[in-house]
C-alpha atoms as an extended CHARMM CRD file, in Angstrom:
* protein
*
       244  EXT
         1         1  UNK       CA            -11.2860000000        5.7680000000        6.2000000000  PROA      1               0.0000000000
         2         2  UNK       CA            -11.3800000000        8.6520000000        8.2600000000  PROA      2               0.0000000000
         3         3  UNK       CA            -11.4680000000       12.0480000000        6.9250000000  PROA      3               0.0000000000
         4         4  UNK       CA             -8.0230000000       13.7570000000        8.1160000000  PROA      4               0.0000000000
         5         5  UNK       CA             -6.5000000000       10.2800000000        9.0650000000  PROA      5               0.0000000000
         6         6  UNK       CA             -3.0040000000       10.0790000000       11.4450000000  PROA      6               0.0000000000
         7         7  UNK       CA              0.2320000000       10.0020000000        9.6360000000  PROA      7               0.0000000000
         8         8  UNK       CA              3.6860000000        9.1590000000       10.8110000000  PROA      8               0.0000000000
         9         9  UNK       CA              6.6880000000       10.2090000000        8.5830000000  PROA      9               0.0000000000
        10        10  UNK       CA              9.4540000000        7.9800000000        9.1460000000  PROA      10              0.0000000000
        11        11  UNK       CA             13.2590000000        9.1780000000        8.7470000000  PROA      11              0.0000000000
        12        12  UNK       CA             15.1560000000        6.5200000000        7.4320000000  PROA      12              0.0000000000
        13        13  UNK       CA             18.2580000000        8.4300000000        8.7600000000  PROA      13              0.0000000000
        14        14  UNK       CA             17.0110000000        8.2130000000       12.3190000000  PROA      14              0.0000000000
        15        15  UNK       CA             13.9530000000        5.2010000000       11.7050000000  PROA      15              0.0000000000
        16        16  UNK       CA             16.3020000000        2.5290000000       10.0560000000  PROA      16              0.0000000000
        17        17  UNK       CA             15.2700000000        0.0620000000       12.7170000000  PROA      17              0.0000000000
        18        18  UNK       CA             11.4400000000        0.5600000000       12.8410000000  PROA      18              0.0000000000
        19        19  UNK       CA             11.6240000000        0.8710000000        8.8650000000  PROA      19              0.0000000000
        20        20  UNK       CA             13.5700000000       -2.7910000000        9.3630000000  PROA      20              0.0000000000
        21        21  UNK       CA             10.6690000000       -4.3870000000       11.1400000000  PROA      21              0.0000000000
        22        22  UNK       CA              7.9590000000       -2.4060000000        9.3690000000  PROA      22              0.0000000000
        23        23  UNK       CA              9.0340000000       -4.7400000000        6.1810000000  PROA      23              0.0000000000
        24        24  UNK       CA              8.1390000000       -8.2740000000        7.5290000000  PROA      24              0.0000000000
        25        25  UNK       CA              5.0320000000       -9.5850000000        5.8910000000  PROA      25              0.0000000000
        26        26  UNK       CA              2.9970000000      -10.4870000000        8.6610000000  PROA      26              0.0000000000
        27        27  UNK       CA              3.4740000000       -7.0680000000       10.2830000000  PROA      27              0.0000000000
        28        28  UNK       CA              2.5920000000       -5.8190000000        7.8330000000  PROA      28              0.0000000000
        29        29  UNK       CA             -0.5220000000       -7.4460000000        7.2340000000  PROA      29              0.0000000000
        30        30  UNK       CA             -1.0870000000       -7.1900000000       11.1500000000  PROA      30              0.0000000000
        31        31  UNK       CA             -0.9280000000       -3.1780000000       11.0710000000  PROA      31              0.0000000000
        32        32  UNK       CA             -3.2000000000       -3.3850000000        8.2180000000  PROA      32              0.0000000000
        33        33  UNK       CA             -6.2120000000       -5.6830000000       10.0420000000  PROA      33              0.0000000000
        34        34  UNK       CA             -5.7390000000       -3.1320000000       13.2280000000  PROA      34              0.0000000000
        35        35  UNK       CA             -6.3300000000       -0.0090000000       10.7890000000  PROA      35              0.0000000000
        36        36  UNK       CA             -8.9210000000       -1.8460000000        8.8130000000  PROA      36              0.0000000000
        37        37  UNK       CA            -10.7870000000       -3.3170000000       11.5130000000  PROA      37              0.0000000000
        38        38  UNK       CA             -9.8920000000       -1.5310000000       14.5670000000  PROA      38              0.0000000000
        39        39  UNK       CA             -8.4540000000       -3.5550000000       17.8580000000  PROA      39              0.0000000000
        40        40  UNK       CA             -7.8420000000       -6.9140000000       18.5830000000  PROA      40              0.0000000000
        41        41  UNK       CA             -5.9120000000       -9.2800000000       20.7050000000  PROA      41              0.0000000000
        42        42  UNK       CA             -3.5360000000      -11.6250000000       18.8920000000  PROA      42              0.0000000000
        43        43  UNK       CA             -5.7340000000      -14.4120000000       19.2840000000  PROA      43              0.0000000000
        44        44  UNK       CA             -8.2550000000      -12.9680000000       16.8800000000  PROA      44              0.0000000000
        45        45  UNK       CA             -5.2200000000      -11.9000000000       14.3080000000  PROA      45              0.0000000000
        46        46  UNK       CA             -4.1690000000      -15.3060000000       14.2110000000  PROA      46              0.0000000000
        47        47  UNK       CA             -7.7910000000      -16.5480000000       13.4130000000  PROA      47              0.0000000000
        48        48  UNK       CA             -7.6980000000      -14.2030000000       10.4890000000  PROA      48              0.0000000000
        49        49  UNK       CA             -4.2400000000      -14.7620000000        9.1600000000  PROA      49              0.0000000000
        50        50  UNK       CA             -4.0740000000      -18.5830000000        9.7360000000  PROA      50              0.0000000000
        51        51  UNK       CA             -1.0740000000      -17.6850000000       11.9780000000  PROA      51              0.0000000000
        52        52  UNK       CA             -0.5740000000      -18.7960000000       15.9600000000  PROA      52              0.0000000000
        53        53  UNK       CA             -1.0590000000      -16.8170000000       18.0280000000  PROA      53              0.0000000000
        54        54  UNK       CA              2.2470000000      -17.0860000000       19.8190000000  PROA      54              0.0000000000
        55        55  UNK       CA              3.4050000000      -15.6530000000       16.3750000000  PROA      55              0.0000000000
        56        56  UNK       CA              0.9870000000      -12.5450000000       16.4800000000  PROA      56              0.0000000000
        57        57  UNK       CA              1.5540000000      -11.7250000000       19.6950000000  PROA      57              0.0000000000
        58        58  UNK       CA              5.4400000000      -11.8070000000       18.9820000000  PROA      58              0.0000000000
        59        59  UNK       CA              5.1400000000       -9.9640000000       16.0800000000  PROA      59              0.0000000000
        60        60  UNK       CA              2.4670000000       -7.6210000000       18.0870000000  PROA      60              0.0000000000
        61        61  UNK       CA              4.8630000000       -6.4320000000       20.6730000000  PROA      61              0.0000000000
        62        62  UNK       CA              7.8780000000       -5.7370000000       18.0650000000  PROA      62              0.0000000000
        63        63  UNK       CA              5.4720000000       -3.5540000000       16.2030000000  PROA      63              0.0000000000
        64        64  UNK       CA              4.9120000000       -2.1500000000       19.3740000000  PROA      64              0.0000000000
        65        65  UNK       CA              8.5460000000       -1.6070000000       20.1040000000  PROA      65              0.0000000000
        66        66  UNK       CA              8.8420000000        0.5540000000       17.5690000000  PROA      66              0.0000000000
        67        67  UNK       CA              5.3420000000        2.5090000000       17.7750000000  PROA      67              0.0000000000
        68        68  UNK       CA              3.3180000000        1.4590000000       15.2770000000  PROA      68              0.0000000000
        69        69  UNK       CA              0.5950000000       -0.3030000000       17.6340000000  PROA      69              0.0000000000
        70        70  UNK       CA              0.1020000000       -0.0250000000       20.9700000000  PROA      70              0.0000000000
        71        71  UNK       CA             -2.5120000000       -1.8750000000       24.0040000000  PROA      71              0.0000000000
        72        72  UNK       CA             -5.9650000000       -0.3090000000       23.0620000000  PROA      72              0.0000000000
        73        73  UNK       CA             -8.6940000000       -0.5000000000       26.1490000000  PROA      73              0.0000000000
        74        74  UNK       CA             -9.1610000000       -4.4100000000       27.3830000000  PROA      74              0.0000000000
        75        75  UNK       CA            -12.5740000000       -5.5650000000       27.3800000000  PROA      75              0.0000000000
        76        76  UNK       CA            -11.2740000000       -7.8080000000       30.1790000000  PROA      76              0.0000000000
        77        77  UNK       CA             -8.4740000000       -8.5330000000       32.7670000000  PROA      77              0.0000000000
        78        78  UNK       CA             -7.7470000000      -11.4960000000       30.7640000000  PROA      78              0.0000000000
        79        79  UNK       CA             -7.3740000000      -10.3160000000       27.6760000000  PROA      79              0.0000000000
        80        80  UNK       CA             -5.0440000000       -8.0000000000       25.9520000000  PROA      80              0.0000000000
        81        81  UNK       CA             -5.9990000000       -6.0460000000       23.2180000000  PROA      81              0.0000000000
        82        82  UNK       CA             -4.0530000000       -3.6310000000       20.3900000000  PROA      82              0.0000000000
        83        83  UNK       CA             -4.7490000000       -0.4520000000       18.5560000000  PROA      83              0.0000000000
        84        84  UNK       CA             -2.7630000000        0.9920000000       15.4610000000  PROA      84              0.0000000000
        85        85  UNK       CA             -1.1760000000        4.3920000000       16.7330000000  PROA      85              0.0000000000
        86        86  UNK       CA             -1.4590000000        6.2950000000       13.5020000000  PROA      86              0.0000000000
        87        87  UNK       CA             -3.6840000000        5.5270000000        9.8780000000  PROA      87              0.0000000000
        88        88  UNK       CA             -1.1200000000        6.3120000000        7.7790000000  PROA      88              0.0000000000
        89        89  UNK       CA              2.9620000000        5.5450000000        7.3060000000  PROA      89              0.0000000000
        90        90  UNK       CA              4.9180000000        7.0450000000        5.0850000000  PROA      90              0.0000000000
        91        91  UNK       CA              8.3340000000        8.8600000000        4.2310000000  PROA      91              0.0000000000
        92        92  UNK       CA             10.1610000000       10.4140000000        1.7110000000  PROA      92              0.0000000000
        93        93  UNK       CA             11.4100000000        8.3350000000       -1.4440000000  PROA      93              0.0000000000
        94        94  UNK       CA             14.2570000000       10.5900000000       -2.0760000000  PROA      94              0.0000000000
        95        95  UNK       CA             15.5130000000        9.9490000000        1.7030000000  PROA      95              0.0000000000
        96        96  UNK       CA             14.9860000000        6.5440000000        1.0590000000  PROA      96              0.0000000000
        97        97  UNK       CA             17.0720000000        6.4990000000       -1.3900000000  PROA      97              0.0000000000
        98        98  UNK       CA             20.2320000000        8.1730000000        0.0680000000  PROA      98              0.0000000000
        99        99  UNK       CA             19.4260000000        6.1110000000        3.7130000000  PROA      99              0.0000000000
       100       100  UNK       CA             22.2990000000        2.7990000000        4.0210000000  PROA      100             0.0000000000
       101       101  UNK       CA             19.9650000000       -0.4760000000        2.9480000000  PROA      101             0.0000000000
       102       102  UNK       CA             16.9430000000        2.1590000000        2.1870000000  PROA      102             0.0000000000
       103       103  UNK       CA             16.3910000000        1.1930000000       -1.3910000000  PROA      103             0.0000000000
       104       104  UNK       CA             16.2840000000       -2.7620000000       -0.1040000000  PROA      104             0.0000000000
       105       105  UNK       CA             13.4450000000       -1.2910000000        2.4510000000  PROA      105             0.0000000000
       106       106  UNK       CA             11.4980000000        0.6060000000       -0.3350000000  PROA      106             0.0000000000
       107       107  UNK       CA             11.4590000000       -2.1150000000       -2.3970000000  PROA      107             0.0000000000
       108       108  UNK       CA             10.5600000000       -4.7130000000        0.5650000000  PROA      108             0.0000000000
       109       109  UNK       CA              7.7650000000       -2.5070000000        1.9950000000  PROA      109             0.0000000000
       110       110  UNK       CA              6.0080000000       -1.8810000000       -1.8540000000  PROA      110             0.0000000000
       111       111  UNK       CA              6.0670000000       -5.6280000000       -2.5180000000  PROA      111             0.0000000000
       112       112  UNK       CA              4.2510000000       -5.5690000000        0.9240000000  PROA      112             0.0000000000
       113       113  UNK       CA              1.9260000000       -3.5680000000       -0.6210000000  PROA      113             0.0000000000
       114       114  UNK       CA              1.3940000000       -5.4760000000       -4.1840000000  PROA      114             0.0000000000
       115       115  UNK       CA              0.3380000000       -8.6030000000       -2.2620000000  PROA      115             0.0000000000
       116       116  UNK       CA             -2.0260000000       -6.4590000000       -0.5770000000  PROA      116             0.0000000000
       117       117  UNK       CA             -3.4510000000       -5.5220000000       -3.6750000000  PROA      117             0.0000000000
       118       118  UNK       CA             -3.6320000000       -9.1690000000       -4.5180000000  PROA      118             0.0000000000
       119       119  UNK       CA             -5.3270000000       -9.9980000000       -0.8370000000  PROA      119             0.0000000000
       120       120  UNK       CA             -8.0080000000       -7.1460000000       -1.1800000000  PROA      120             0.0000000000
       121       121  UNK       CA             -8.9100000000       -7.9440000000       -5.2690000000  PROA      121             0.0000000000
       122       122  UNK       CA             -9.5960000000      -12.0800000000       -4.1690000000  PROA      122             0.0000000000
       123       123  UNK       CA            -11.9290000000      -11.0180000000       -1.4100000000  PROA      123             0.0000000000
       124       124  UNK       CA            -13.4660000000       -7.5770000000       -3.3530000000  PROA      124             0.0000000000
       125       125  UNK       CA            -14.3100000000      -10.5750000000       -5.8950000000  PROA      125             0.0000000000
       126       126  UNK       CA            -15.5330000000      -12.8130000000       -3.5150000000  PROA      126             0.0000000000
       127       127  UNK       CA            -17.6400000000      -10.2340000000       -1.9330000000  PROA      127             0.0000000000
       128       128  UNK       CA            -19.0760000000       -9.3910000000       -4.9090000000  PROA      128             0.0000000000
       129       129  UNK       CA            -19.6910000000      -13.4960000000       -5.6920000000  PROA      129             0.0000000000
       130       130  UNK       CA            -21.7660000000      -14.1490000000       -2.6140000000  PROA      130             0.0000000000
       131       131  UNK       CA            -23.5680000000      -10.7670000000       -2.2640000000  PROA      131             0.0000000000
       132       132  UNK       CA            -21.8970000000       -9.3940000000        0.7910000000  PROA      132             0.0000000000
       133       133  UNK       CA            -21.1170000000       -6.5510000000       -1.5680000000  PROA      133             0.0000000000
       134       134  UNK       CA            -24.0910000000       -4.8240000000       -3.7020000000  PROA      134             0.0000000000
       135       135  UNK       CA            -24.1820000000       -5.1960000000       -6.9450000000  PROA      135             0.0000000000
       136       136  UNK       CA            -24.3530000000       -0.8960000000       -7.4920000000  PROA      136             0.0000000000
       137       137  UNK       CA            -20.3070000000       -1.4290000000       -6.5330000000  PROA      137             0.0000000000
       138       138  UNK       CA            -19.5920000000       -3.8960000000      -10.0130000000  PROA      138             0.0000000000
       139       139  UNK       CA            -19.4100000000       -0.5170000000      -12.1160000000  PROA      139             0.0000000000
       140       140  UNK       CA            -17.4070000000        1.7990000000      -10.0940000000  PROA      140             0.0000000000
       141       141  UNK       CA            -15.0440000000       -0.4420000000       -9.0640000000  PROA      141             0.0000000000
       142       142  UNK       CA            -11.6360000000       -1.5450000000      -11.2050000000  PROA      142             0.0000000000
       143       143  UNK       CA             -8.3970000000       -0.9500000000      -11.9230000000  PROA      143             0.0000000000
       144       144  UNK       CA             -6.3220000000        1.0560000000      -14.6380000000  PROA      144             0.0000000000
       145       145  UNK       CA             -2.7340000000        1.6290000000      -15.7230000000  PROA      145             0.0000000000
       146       146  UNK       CA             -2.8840000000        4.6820000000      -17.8880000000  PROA      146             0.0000000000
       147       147  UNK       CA              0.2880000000        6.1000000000      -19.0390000000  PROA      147             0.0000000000
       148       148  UNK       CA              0.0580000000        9.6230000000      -19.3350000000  PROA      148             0.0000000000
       149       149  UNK       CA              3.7330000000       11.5060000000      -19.9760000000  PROA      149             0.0000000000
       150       150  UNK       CA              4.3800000000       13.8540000000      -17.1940000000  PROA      150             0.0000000000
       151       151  UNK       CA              6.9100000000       16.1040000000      -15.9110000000  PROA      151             0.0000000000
       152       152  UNK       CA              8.3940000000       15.0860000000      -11.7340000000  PROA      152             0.0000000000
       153       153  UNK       CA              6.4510000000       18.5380000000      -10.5270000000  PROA      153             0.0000000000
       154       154  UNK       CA              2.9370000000       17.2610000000      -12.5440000000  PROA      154             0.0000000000
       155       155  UNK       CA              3.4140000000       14.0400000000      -10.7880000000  PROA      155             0.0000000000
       156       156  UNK       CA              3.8040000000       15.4210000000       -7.3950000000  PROA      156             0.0000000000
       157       157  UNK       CA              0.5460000000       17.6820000000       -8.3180000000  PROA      157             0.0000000000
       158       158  UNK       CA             -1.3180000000       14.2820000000       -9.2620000000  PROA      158             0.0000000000
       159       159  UNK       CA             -0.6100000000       12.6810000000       -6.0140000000  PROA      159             0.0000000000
       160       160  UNK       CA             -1.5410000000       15.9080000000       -4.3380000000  PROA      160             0.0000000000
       161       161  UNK       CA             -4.9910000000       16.2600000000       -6.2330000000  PROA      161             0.0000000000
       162       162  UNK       CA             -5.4500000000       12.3720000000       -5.6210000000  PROA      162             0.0000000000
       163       163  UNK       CA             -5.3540000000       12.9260000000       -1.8820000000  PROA      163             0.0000000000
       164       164  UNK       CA             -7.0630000000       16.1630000000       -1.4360000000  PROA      164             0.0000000000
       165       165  UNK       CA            -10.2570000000       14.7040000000       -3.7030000000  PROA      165             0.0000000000
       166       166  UNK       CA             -9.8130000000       11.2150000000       -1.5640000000  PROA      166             0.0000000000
       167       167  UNK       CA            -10.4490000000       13.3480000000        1.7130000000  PROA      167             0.0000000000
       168       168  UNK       CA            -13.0730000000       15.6690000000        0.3930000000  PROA      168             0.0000000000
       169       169  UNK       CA            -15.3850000000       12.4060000000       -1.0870000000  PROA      169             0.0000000000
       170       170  UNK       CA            -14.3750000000       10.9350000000        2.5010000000  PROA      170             0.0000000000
       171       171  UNK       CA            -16.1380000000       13.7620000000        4.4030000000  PROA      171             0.0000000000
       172       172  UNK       CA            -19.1130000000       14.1070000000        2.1440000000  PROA      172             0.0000000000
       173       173  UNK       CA            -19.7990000000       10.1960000000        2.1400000000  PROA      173             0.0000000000
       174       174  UNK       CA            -19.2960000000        9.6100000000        6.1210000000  PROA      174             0.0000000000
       175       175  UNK       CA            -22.3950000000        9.8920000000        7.5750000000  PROA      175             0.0000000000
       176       176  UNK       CA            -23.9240000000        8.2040000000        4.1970000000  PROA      176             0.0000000000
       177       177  UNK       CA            -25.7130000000        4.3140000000        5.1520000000  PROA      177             0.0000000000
       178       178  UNK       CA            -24.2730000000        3.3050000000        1.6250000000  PROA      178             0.0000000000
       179       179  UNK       CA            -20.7330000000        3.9630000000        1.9360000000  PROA      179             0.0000000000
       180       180  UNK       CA            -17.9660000000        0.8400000000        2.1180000000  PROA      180             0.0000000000
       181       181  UNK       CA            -15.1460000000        0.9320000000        2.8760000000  PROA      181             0.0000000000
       182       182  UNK       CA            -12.9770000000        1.3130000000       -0.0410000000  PROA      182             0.0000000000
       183       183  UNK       CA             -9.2130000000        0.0510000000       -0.8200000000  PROA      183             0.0000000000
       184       184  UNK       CA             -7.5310000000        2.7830000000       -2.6290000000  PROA      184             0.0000000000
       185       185  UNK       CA             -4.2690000000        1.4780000000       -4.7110000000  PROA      185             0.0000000000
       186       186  UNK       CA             -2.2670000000        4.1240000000       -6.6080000000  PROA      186             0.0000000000
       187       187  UNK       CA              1.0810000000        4.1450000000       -8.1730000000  PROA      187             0.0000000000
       188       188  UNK       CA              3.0460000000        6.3370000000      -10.6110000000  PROA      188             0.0000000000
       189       189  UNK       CA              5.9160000000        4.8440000000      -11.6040000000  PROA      189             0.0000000000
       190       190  UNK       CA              8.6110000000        6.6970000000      -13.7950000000  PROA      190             0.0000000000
       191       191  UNK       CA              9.4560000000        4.5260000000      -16.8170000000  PROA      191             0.0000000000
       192       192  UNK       CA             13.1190000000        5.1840000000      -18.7850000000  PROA      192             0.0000000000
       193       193  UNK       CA             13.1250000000        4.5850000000      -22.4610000000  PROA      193             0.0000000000
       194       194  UNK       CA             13.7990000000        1.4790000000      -23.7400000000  PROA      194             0.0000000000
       195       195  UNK       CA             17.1960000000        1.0710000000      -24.7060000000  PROA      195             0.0000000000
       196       196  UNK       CA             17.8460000000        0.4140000000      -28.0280000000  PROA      196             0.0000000000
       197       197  UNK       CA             18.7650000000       -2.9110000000      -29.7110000000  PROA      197             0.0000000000
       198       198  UNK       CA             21.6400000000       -3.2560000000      -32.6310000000  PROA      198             0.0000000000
       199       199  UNK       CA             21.4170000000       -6.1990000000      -34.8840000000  PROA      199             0.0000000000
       200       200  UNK       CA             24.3100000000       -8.2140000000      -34.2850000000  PROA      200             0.0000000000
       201       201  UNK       CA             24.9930000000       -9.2390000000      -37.7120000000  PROA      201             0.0000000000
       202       202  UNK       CA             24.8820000000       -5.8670000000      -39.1680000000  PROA      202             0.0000000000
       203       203  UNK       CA             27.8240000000       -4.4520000000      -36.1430000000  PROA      203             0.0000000000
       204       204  UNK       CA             29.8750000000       -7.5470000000      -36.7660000000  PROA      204             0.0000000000
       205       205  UNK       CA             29.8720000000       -6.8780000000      -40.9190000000  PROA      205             0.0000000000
       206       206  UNK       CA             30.9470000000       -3.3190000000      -40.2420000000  PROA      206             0.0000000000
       207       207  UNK       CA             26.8030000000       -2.4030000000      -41.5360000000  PROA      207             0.0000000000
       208       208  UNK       CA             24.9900000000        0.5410000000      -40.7170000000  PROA      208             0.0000000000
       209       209  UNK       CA             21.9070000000       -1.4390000000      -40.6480000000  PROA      209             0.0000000000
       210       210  UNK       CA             18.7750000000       -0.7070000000      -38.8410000000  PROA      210             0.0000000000
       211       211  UNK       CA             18.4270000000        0.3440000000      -34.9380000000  PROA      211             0.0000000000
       212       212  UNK       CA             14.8150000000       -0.4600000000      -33.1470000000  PROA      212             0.0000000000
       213       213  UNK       CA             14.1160000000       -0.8780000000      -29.5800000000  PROA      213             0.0000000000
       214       214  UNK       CA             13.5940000000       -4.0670000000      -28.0030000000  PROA      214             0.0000000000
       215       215  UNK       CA             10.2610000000       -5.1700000000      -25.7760000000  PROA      215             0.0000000000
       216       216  UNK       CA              6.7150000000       -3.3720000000      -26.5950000000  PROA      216             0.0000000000
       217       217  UNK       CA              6.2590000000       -0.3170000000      -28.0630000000  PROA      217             0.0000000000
       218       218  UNK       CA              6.0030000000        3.1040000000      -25.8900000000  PROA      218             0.0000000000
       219       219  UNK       CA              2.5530000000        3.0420000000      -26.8680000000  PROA      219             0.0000000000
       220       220  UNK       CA              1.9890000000        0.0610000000      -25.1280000000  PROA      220             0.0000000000
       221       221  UNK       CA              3.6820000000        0.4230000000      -22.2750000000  PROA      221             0.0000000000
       222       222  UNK       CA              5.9850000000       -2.3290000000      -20.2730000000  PROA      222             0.0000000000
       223       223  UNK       CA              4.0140000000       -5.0330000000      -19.8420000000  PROA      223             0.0000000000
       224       224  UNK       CA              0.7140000000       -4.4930000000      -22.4840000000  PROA      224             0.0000000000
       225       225  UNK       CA             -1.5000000000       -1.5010000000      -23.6300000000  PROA      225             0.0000000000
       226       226  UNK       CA             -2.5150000000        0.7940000000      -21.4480000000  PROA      226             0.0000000000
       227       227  UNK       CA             -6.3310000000        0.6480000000      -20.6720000000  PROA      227             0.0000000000
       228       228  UNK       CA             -8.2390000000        2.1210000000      -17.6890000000  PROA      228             0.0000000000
       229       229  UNK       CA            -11.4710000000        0.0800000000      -17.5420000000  PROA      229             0.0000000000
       230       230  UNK       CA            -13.0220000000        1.8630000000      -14.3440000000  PROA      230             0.0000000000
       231       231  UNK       CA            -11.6230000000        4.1080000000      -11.5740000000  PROA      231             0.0000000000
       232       232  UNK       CA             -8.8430000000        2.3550000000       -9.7710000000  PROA      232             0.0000000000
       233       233  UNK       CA            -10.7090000000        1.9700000000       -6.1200000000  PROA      233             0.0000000000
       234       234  UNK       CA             -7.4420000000        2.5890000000        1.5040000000  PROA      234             0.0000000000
       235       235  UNK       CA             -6.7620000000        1.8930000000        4.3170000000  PROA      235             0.0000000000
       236       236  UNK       CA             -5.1580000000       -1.5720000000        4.5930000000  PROA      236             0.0000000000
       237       237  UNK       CA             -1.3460000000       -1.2150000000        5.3930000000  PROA      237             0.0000000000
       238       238  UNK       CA             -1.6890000000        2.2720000000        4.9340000000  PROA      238             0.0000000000
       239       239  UNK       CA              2.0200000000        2.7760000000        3.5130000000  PROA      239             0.0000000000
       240       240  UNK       CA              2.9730000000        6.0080000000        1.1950000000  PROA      240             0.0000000000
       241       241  UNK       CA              6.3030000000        6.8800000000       -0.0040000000  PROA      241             0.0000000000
       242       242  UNK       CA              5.7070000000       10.7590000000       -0.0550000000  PROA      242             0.0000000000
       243       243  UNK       CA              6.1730000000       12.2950000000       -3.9930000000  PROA      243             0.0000000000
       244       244  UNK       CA              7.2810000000       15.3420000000       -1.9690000000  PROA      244             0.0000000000
């Protein structure tokens, strides 16, 4: 991950088309292998993603169309070979969220970016299994889902003190032998309260009766308690939906 890494905003106003063809999985997953791994020809995506490459290149050139990738230097006259154009995507959520179909988008491109998630966890596991990946990385490493309550302005100062630590470890650790490259996932995700569940019996008798809410607790959270066993620890897709 580079230190001060490219970024392109997108406008969903003026970007609805590029946002359109930004969601398909496989482009997806193609822009991430060029920013992971740097350039490649679609023959060498397809060995990767179990795809043909008549489908990679396809996809290739409409991610091209709209200037996410373009031809990087060929090693050959035979061969042609393609670069990501910037590290980093992203846009603002509240635009998003005003744009025509822009909510369908959001939600396509962040699924997009859960099965990444799922993608990098198998092979950080698998790494780890067969010893591609030292063992000084079994600690560090992990996932959390704390649930702290916080004002929309503290959340936008998280996400900014998330990225300005993220590049300042970045630069210290470049020219270190021992640094991997790591997959950074973070979310924050606004919850509403729960809302609140009337026993049926009791409104049908005319009873005051009882109110509680129904699902889990606050204290645990939507789906479980809320543990943090290590330091959630990207470049992958590279996709942010500005807080800003």
């Amino acid at each position: 991950m580079t230190s001060e890494p490219s970024r392109r905003v997108l406008d969903p106003d003026r970007d609805g088309a590029a946002f359109k063809a930004l969601t398909h999985p496989l482009r997806i997953q193609l822009l991430g292998l060029l920013r992971q791994h740097g350039p490649a020809t679609a023959s060498e995506l397809a060995a990767r993603t179990g795809e043909s490459s008549a489908s990679t290149s396809y996809h290739l050139r409409v991610l091209a169309k709209y200037a996410f990738v373009a031809e990087a230097d060929h090693r050959d006259s035979r061969e042609r070979r393609w670069k990501p154009v910037h590290s980093i995507t992203s846009w603002s959520n509240e635009a998003m969220h005003r744009a025509p179909g822009g909510r369908a988008a959001l939600s396509a491109l962040r699924r997009r970016q859960l099965e990444h998630l799922e993608r990098s966890l198998a092979r950080h596991e698998a790494d780890l299994e067969s010893g591609r990946l030292d063992s000084a990385w079994q600690e560090p490493a992990g996932m959390g889902d704390a649930l702290p309550r916080l004002t929309p302005e503290s959340l936008t100062e998280l996400w900014e003190a998330i990225a300005a630590k993220t590049s300042e470890l970045a630069v210290r650790d470049e020219g270190d032998p021992r640094a991997e490259q790591v997959v950074l996932f973070t979310a924050g995700l606004p919850l509403a309260p729960e809302p609140v569940a009337v026993d049926d019996r009791s409104a049908s008798s005319g009873e005051s009766g009882e109110s509680g809410t129904s699902g889990p607790s606050a204290a645990d959270g939507p789906d479980g308690p809320g543990v943090a066993p290590g330091p959630g620890v990207g470049p992958g897709p590279g996709l942010e939906g500005d807080a800003s």
